[in-house]
C-alpha cells in the first residue's frame, strides 16, 4: 500500500508498505434439523454457511454418513429416504484454502399406507340361504389393526355390519353387489365390492287337505301351505277333474262341489318366476246321511193281563246301520220306557193303546 504526505509549503513525500491478510476458514452450516416423510424428496440447504472473505468455492455432501463427502455437490441438494428413522447428513464447505464441516439430523417419519380392502367372492348360493362374506384377506401394509364396514343392500352406506365376516341373507334370486370398507388406525381407508349370485330354488306345492266333504256340498281347497324360499310364487293353477290339465281354477284357494260320493284327486301347480312344482291330494266325498225308517210293527192284539212282544226289526236305514231303538210304552212322548229292537208290552187293562 502507498502513503503520500504534504506540508504547508506544498512539499510532499511518499512511501509504500505491505499488509499481509491471513485467510479465515469458512463456517459450514448444513441447515436443519430436517423432518420429512418416508419416500418423499427432501431439499438440503447449506446456504447459511459463511466465510469472512466470501470465497467459499465448494460444497460437498455426505448423505449416507459414511465419512465420504461424495454423494452430492452444491449449496443445495436433494435426497429421499425410503425407510423411517433418524439420519445424519453432513456438508463440507471449502474456500480457497481451508474447509469446515457441519452436520444435521433428518427425522424420516413413517407414512401411513392405506389398507387394502378385499371383500372376497364371487359368492354363489341358493335363494333362502345365508351366505358367509369374509374380508379376512384385507391387509394393512403397515401391519396395523383394521376396522370393517359392510354395505349389504348396495345403498352406498357402509352401515349394515362391522364384522370381518358377516352373513348375507339370499332372500331372492338374482345377482347382487355388496361393498366393503376397511380403515386403519391412522384414518386411511379403501373399499372393495363383491358379487353374489343367488340361484332360484323351485317352490314346494301343497294342495292342502286331507279333505272330506259330503256330496253336493261346496268344498274350499287351500294351497296356502305352498312355499318358496324366495317368496316369489306368482301362479297357482288347479286340476280339479284329474285330467292332467291345470285349467280348472287359479288362485291360492278355490272351491268345488262333487255330486256323487267317492274318492277324487285334486292337484295344484305352483310357479315362481322360473320353475314349478305340483302337489296332489285326495278328496273323500261321502254320501249325505238320510234318516232311518222306523217300523214299530203291529198292529198288535192280546188279552188283558198278557204280555205282548213288540218287534221293530222291520225298521231300516238306506245308507247305514240303525244303532239304537227307544220305546215310548206309556204314550207320554218320552222314549224312555225300553230300548232294543224288541221289547214287551204288559196289557194291564183292556182297550186300545198306542
Short mmCIF file of C-alpha atoms in Angstrom, two decimals:
data_model
loop_
_atom_site.label_atom_id
_atom_site.label_comp_id
_atom_site.label_asym_id
_atom_site.label_seq_id
_atom_site.Cartn_x
_atom_site.Cartn_y
_atom_site.Cartn_z
CA UNK A 1 0.00 0.00 0.00
CA UNK A 2 1.25 3.64 -0.50
CA UNK A 3 1.22 6.82 1.59
CA UNK A 4 1.80 10.47 0.47
CA UNK A 5 2.21 13.34 2.96
CA UNK A 6 2.20 17.12 2.13
CA UNK A 7 3.33 20.12 4.28
CA UNK A 8 2.07 23.74 4.36
CA UNK A 9 4.65 24.89 1.93
CA UNK A 10 3.47 22.43 -0.63
CA UNK A 11 6.22 19.91 -0.19
CA UNK A 12 5.25 16.19 -0.21
CA UNK A 13 6.75 12.79 0.16
CA UNK A 14 5.51 9.21 -0.46
CA UNK A 15 6.24 5.75 0.92
CA UNK A 16 4.88 2.20 0.42
CA UNK A 17 4.48 -0.74 2.79
CA UNK A 18 2.78 -4.19 2.66
CA UNK A 19 -0.19 -5.70 4.63
CA UNK A 20 -0.50 -9.48 4.90
CA UNK A 21 -4.16 -10.69 5.29
CA UNK A 22 -4.43 -14.23 6.67
CA UNK A 23 -7.22 -16.50 5.38
CA UNK A 24 -10.00 -17.36 7.82
CA UNK A 25 -11.73 -20.73 7.42
CA UNK A 26 -15.37 -20.69 6.36
CA UNK A 27 -18.18 -21.73 8.73
CA UNK A 28 -20.23 -24.61 7.42
CA UNK A 29 -23.99 -24.86 8.14
CA UNK A 30 -25.85 -27.96 6.90
CA UNK A 31 -29.24 -26.42 7.74
CA UNK A 32 -31.96 -28.33 9.55
CA UNK A 33 -32.91 -30.05 11.63
CA UNK A 34 -35.00 -31.64 8.89
CA UNK A 35 -38.25 -33.60 9.01
CA UNK A 36 -39.65 -35.49 6.05
CA UNK A 37 -41.94 -38.45 5.30
CA UNK A 38 -40.50 -41.69 4.06
CA UNK A 39 -40.44 -41.81 0.29
CA UNK A 40 -40.63 -38.00 -0.03
CA UNK A 41 -37.80 -35.92 -1.50
CA UNK A 42 -36.06 -33.57 0.95
CA UNK A 43 -34.13 -30.43 -0.05
CA UNK A 44 -30.93 -29.97 1.99
CA UNK A 45 -29.69 -26.36 2.12
CA UNK A 46 -26.23 -25.19 3.22
CA UNK A 47 -26.76 -21.56 2.16
CA UNK A 48 -26.42 -20.44 5.77
CA UNK A 49 -22.72 -21.38 5.60
CA UNK A 50 -20.45 -18.27 5.69
CA UNK A 51 -16.94 -17.10 5.06
CA UNK A 52 -15.42 -13.72 6.08
CA UNK A 53 -13.85 -13.42 2.66
CA UNK A 54 -16.94 -14.70 0.83
CA UNK A 55 -14.70 -17.07 -1.05
CA UNK A 56 -16.41 -20.44 -0.50
CA UNK A 57 -15.73 -22.34 -3.64
CA UNK A 58 -17.16 -25.81 -2.94
CA UNK A 59 -19.98 -27.55 -1.06
CA UNK A 60 -19.70 -31.33 -0.71
CA UNK A 61 -22.29 -33.61 0.92
CA UNK A 62 -22.08 -36.85 2.84
CA UNK A 63 -25.66 -38.15 2.75
CA UNK A 64 -25.10 -41.73 3.85
CA UNK A 65 -22.93 -40.84 6.85
CA UNK A 66 -20.03 -42.96 5.63
CA UNK A 67 -17.48 -40.20 6.20
CA UNK A 68 -17.00 -39.55 2.50
CA UNK A 69 -18.28 -36.33 1.01
CA UNK A 70 -19.01 -37.93 -2.31
CA UNK A 71 -22.79 -38.06 -2.50
CA UNK A 72 -23.60 -34.59 -3.86
CA UNK A 73 -22.15 -31.12 -4.51
CA UNK A 74 -23.73 -27.70 -4.43
CA UNK A 75 -25.24 -25.27 -1.97
CA UNK A 76 -28.42 -27.35 -2.04
CA UNK A 77 -29.11 -30.94 -2.87
CA UNK A 78 -32.00 -33.40 -2.55
CA UNK A 79 -32.33 -36.89 -1.13
CA UNK A 80 -35.09 -39.43 -0.47
CA UNK A 81 -35.14 -41.89 2.41
CA UNK A 82 -37.27 -44.97 1.86
CA UNK A 83 -37.47 -46.06 5.50
CA UNK A 84 -38.44 -44.14 8.63
CA UNK A 85 -35.74 -43.32 11.19
CA UNK A 86 -33.22 -40.71 12.30
CA UNK A 87 -30.41 -39.96 9.85
CA UNK A 88 -27.32 -37.70 9.85
CA UNK A 89 -26.20 -35.64 6.88
CA UNK A 90 -23.01 -33.58 6.66
CA UNK A 91 -21.75 -30.84 4.42
CA UNK A 92 -18.15 -29.73 3.89
CA UNK A 93 -17.60 -26.19 2.64
CA UNK A 94 -14.24 -25.08 1.30
CA UNK A 95 -12.82 -21.67 0.48
CA UNK A 96 -9.61 -21.20 -1.45
CA UNK A 97 -7.52 -22.94 1.19
CA UNK A 98 -9.49 -24.32 4.12
CA UNK A 99 -12.64 -26.24 4.89
CA UNK A 100 -15.30 -26.65 7.60
CA UNK A 101 -17.84 -29.41 8.25
CA UNK A 102 -21.40 -29.20 9.63
CA UNK A 103 -23.86 -31.99 10.35
CA UNK A 104 -27.66 -32.01 10.66
CA UNK A 105 -30.23 -34.57 11.69
CA UNK A 106 -33.01 -35.75 9.41
CA UNK A 107 -36.08 -37.31 11.02
CA UNK A 108 -37.84 -39.52 8.48
CA UNK A 109 -41.41 -40.25 9.57
CA UNK A 110 -43.36 -43.33 8.59
CA UNK A 111 -46.12 -42.66 6.06
CA UNK A 112 -49.49 -44.28 6.82
CA UNK A 113 -50.08 -46.52 3.84
CA UNK A 114 -53.78 -47.09 3.09
CA UNK A 115 -55.12 -50.56 3.79
CA UNK A 116 -56.22 -52.90 1.02
CA UNK A 117 -59.86 -53.99 1.19
CA UNK A 118 -60.73 -57.48 -0.04
CA UNK A 119 -64.43 -58.38 0.07
CA UNK A 120 -63.84 -61.95 -1.14
CA UNK A 121 -66.03 -63.69 -3.65
CA UNK A 122 -67.51 -64.01 -6.09
CA UNK A 123 -70.10 -65.79 -3.97
CA UNK A 124 -72.81 -68.29 -5.02
CA UNK A 125 -75.81 -69.61 -3.07
CA UNK A 126 -79.42 -70.76 -3.33
CA UNK A 127 -82.21 -68.35 -2.52
CA UNK A 128 -83.39 -68.61 1.05
CA UNK A 129 -79.93 -69.45 2.35
CA UNK A 130 -77.39 -67.42 4.34
CA UNK A 131 -74.02 -66.69 2.72
CA UNK A 132 -70.89 -66.00 4.78
CA UNK A 133 -68.97 -62.99 3.47
CA UNK A 134 -65.33 -62.94 4.56
CA UNK A 135 -62.96 -59.95 4.49
CA UNK A 136 -60.05 -61.77 6.13
CA UNK A 137 -57.83 -61.20 3.09
CA UNK A 138 -57.89 -57.44 3.66
CA UNK A 139 -54.50 -56.17 4.83
CA UNK A 140 -52.78 -53.11 6.25
CA UNK A 141 -49.28 -52.70 4.74
CA UNK A 142 -48.18 -51.07 7.99
CA UNK A 143 -49.29 -54.11 9.99
CA UNK A 144 -51.94 -52.29 11.98
CA UNK A 145 -55.41 -53.39 13.02
CA UNK A 146 -58.32 -52.80 10.68
CA UNK A 147 -61.94 -51.90 11.17
CA UNK A 148 -64.61 -53.24 8.81
CA UNK A 149 -67.87 -51.84 7.49
CA UNK A 150 -70.21 -53.60 5.04
CA UNK A 151 -72.81 -52.26 2.62
CA UNK A 152 -75.07 -55.28 2.12
CA UNK A 153 -78.01 -53.54 0.44
CA UNK A 154 -75.94 -51.59 -2.10
CA UNK A 155 -77.27 -48.22 -0.92
CA UNK A 156 -73.81 -46.70 -0.69
CA UNK A 157 -73.89 -46.66 3.10
CA UNK A 158 -71.48 -48.91 4.96
CA UNK A 159 -73.83 -49.37 7.88
CA UNK A 160 -75.04 -52.96 7.69
CA UNK A 161 -72.30 -54.82 9.59
CA UNK A 162 -68.98 -54.03 11.27
CA UNK A 163 -67.64 -57.59 11.49
CA UNK A 164 -64.77 -59.01 9.48
CA UNK A 165 -67.08 -61.85 8.43
CA UNK A 166 -70.81 -61.32 8.09
CA UNK A 167 -73.87 -63.02 6.64
CA UNK A 168 -75.88 -62.08 3.59
CA UNK A 169 -79.42 -63.46 3.51
CA UNK A 170 -80.26 -64.52 -0.05
CA UNK A 171 -83.93 -63.64 0.13
CA UNK A 172 -84.49 -63.87 -3.62
CA UNK A 173 -82.65 -64.98 -6.72
CA UNK A 174 -80.54 -62.61 -8.80
CA UNK A 175 -77.09 -61.05 -8.91
CA UNK A 176 -76.30 -58.67 -6.06
CA UNK A 177 -73.37 -56.38 -5.23
CA UNK A 178 -72.05 -55.87 -1.71
CA UNK A 179 -69.43 -53.37 -0.62
CA UNK A 180 -66.68 -53.45 1.99
CA UNK A 181 -64.78 -50.54 3.52
CA UNK A 182 -61.73 -51.12 5.73
CA UNK A 183 -59.92 -48.43 7.72
CA UNK A 184 -56.67 -48.41 9.70
CA UNK A 185 -55.87 -46.62 12.96
CA UNK A 186 -54.46 -43.68 11.03
CA UNK A 187 -57.75 -42.97 9.32
CA UNK A 188 -56.77 -44.25 5.88
CA UNK A 189 -59.35 -46.46 4.18
CA UNK A 190 -60.13 -48.32 0.99
CA UNK A 191 -63.15 -50.09 -0.47
CA UNK A 192 -63.90 -53.22 -2.47
CA UNK A 193 -67.00 -54.88 -3.90
CA UNK A 194 -68.06 -58.48 -4.46
CA UNK A 195 -70.88 -60.07 -6.43
CA UNK A 196 -73.32 -62.62 -5.04
CA UNK A 197 -75.14 -64.86 -7.50
CA UNK A 198 -78.29 -66.26 -5.88
CA UNK A 199 -79.76 -69.23 -7.73
CA UNK A 200 -83.52 -69.72 -7.93
CA UNK A 201 -84.96 -72.65 -5.95
CA UNK A 202 -88.19 -74.32 -7.10
CA UNK A 203 -91.25 -73.73 -4.94
CA UNK A 204 -92.84 -76.55 -2.95
CA UNK A 205 -96.51 -77.08 -3.77
CA UNK A 206 -99.01 -78.15 -1.09
CA UNK A 207 -102.59 -78.81 -2.15
CA UNK A 208 -103.76 -78.82 1.47
CA UNK A 209 -106.03 -81.49 2.90
CA UNK A 210 -106.77 -84.09 3.76
CA UNK A 211 -110.27 -83.27 2.59
CA UNK A 212 -113.59 -84.92 3.48
CA UNK A 213 -116.88 -83.49 2.31
CA UNK A 214 -120.43 -84.65 1.75
CA UNK A 215 -121.72 -84.99 -1.76
CA UNK A 216 -123.27 -81.83 -3.24
CA UNK A 217 -121.59 -79.63 -0.60
CA UNK A 218 -119.08 -76.97 -1.73
CA UNK A 219 -115.50 -77.63 -0.58
CA UNK A 220 -112.81 -74.95 -0.28
CA UNK A 221 -109.40 -76.15 -1.45
CA UNK A 222 -106.45 -74.28 0.06
CA UNK A 223 -102.85 -74.26 -1.26
CA UNK A 224 -101.61 -71.55 1.10
CA UNK A 225 -99.18 -74.00 2.72
CA UNK A 226 -97.18 -73.97 -0.53
CA UNK A 227 -93.93 -72.08 -0.11
CA UNK A 228 -90.90 -70.78 -1.95
CA UNK A 229 -87.52 -69.88 -0.37
CA UNK A 230 -87.55 -66.63 -2.28
CA UNK A 231 -91.21 -65.89 -1.54
CA UNK A 232 -91.83 -65.36 -5.25
CA UNK A 233 -94.71 -67.72 -6.14
CA UNK A 234 -96.61 -65.95 -8.90
CA UNK A 235 -99.20 -68.53 -10.02
CA UNK A 236 -101.46 -71.23 -8.51
CA UNK A 237 -103.26 -73.47 -11.06
CA UNK A 238 -105.72 -76.26 -10.20
CA UNK A 239 -106.62 -79.55 -11.87
CA UNK A 240 -109.93 -80.49 -10.25
CA UNK A 241 -111.05 -83.23 -12.65
CA UNK A 242 -107.73 -85.11 -12.65
CA UNK A 243 -107.34 -84.85 -16.41
CA UNK A 244 -103.75 -83.65 -16.17
CA UNK A 245 -104.63 -80.14 -17.26
CA UNK A 246 -104.30 -77.31 -14.75
CA UNK A 247 -107.12 -75.37 -16.31
CA UNK A 248 -109.97 -75.62 -13.81
CA UNK A 249 -109.16 -72.76 -11.44
CA UNK A 250 -106.43 -70.31 -10.43
CA UNK A 251 -105.61 -68.78 -7.08
CA UNK A 252 -104.31 -69.78 -3.68
CA UNK A 253 -107.77 -71.11 -2.82
CA UNK A 254 -110.65 -72.36 -4.94
CA UNK A 255 -113.89 -74.23 -4.37
CA UNK A 256 -115.58 -77.22 -5.98
CA UNK A 257 -118.66 -79.39 -5.48
CA UNK A 258 -118.82 -83.12 -6.17
CA UNK A 259 -122.27 -84.55 -6.93
CA UNK A 260 -121.52 -88.19 -6.17
CA UNK A 261 -119.72 -89.89 -3.30
CA UNK A 262 -116.29 -91.37 -3.92
CA UNK A 263 -112.55 -90.60 -3.72
CA UNK A 264 -111.34 -87.87 -6.03
CA UNK A 265 -107.86 -86.50 -6.76
CA UNK A 266 -107.16 -82.78 -6.99
CA UNK A 267 -103.83 -81.24 -7.94
CA UNK A 268 -102.29 -77.79 -7.73
CA UNK A 269 -99.32 -76.44 -9.66
CA UNK A 270 -97.43 -73.51 -8.16
CA UNK A 271 -94.94 -71.48 -10.17
CA UNK A 272 -92.34 -68.92 -9.16
CA UNK A 273 -90.57 -66.68 -11.65
CA UNK A 274 -88.97 -69.62 -13.49
CA UNK A 275 -89.94 -73.10 -12.21
CA UNK A 276 -92.96 -75.04 -10.94
CA UNK A 277 -93.95 -77.82 -8.56
CA UNK A 278 -97.08 -79.98 -8.34
CA UNK A 279 -98.92 -81.39 -5.33
CA UNK A 280 -101.93 -83.75 -5.29
CA UNK A 281 -104.46 -84.57 -2.60
CA UNK A 282 -107.40 -86.95 -2.22
CA UNK A 283 -110.88 -85.68 -1.55
CA UNK A 284 -113.21 -88.16 0.14
CA UNK A 285 -116.81 -87.36 -0.84
CA UNK A 286 -119.26 -89.10 1.44
CA UNK A 287 -122.97 -89.66 0.78
CA UNK A 288 -125.47 -87.46 2.54
CA UNK A 289 -126.88 -89.30 5.60
CA UNK A 290 -130.60 -89.98 5.03
CA UNK A 291 -132.80 -90.57 8.12
CA UNK A 292 -133.69 -94.18 9.04
CA UNK A 293 -137.22 -95.55 8.65
CA UNK A 294 -138.85 -96.59 11.96
CA UNK A 295 -141.24 -99.55 11.85
CA UNK A 296 -142.87 -100.35 15.21
CA UNK A 297 -144.66 -103.43 13.79
CA UNK A 298 -148.27 -104.29 14.58
CA UNK A 299 -150.95 -103.63 14.93
CA UNK A 300 -150.72 -105.86 17.99
CA UNK A 301 -153.51 -107.55 19.99
CA UNK A 302 -153.72 -109.58 23.15
CA UNK A 303 -155.73 -110.36 26.25
CA UNK A 304 -155.60 -108.12 29.25
CA UNK A 305 -153.02 -109.30 31.68
CA UNK A 306 -150.95 -110.86 28.93
CA UNK A 307 -147.53 -109.84 27.64
CA UNK A 308 -147.27 -108.77 24.01
CA UNK A 309 -143.94 -108.86 22.11
CA UNK A 310 -143.25 -105.63 20.22
CA UNK A 311 -140.87 -106.01 17.24
CA UNK A 312 -139.12 -103.13 15.36
CA UNK A 313 -136.98 -105.39 13.14
CA UNK A 314 -138.62 -104.02 10.01
CA UNK A 315 -137.06 -100.60 10.68
CA UNK A 316 -134.40 -99.75 8.10
CA UNK A 317 -131.62 -97.28 7.12
CA UNK A 318 -130.75 -96.95 3.45
CA UNK A 319 -127.21 -95.59 3.89
CA UNK A 320 -126.05 -97.16 7.14
CA UNK A 321 -126.99 -99.18 10.16
CA UNK A 322 -129.53 -98.46 12.89
CA UNK A 323 -127.63 -98.05 16.11
CA UNK A 324 -130.40 -97.54 18.69
CA UNK A 325 -134.06 -98.35 19.34
CA UNK A 326 -136.01 -96.48 22.03
CA UNK A 327 -139.65 -97.12 23.01
CA UNK A 328 -142.43 -94.95 24.46
CA UNK A 329 -144.80 -97.52 26.00
CA UNK A 330 -146.99 -95.17 28.08
CA UNK A 331 -147.60 -92.64 25.30
CA UNK A 332 -146.17 -89.73 27.33
CA UNK A 333 -143.98 -88.54 24.47
CA UNK A 334 -140.80 -89.69 26.19
CA UNK A 335 -138.86 -92.54 24.63
CA UNK A 336 -137.62 -93.78 27.99
CA UNK A 337 -139.53 -96.97 28.68
CA UNK A 338 -137.45 -99.58 26.85
CA UNK A 339 -134.51 -99.98 24.47
CA UNK A 340 -133.75 -102.60 21.91
CA UNK A 341 -135.13 -103.82 18.61
CA UNK A 342 -137.79 -105.85 20.51
CA UNK A 343 -139.47 -105.30 23.82
CA UNK A 344 -142.67 -106.41 25.63
CA UNK A 345 -145.87 -104.59 26.49
CA UNK A 346 -147.89 -105.67 29.57
CA UNK A 347 -151.63 -105.29 28.85
CA UNK A 348 -153.00 -104.45 32.30
CA UNK A 349 -156.29 -103.10 31.07
CA UNK A 350 -158.47 -103.71 28.09
CA UNK A 351 -158.69 -101.09 25.37
CA UNK A 352 -156.61 -99.64 22.58
CA UNK A 353 -153.12 -98.47 23.46
CA UNK A 354 -150.58 -96.50 21.36
#
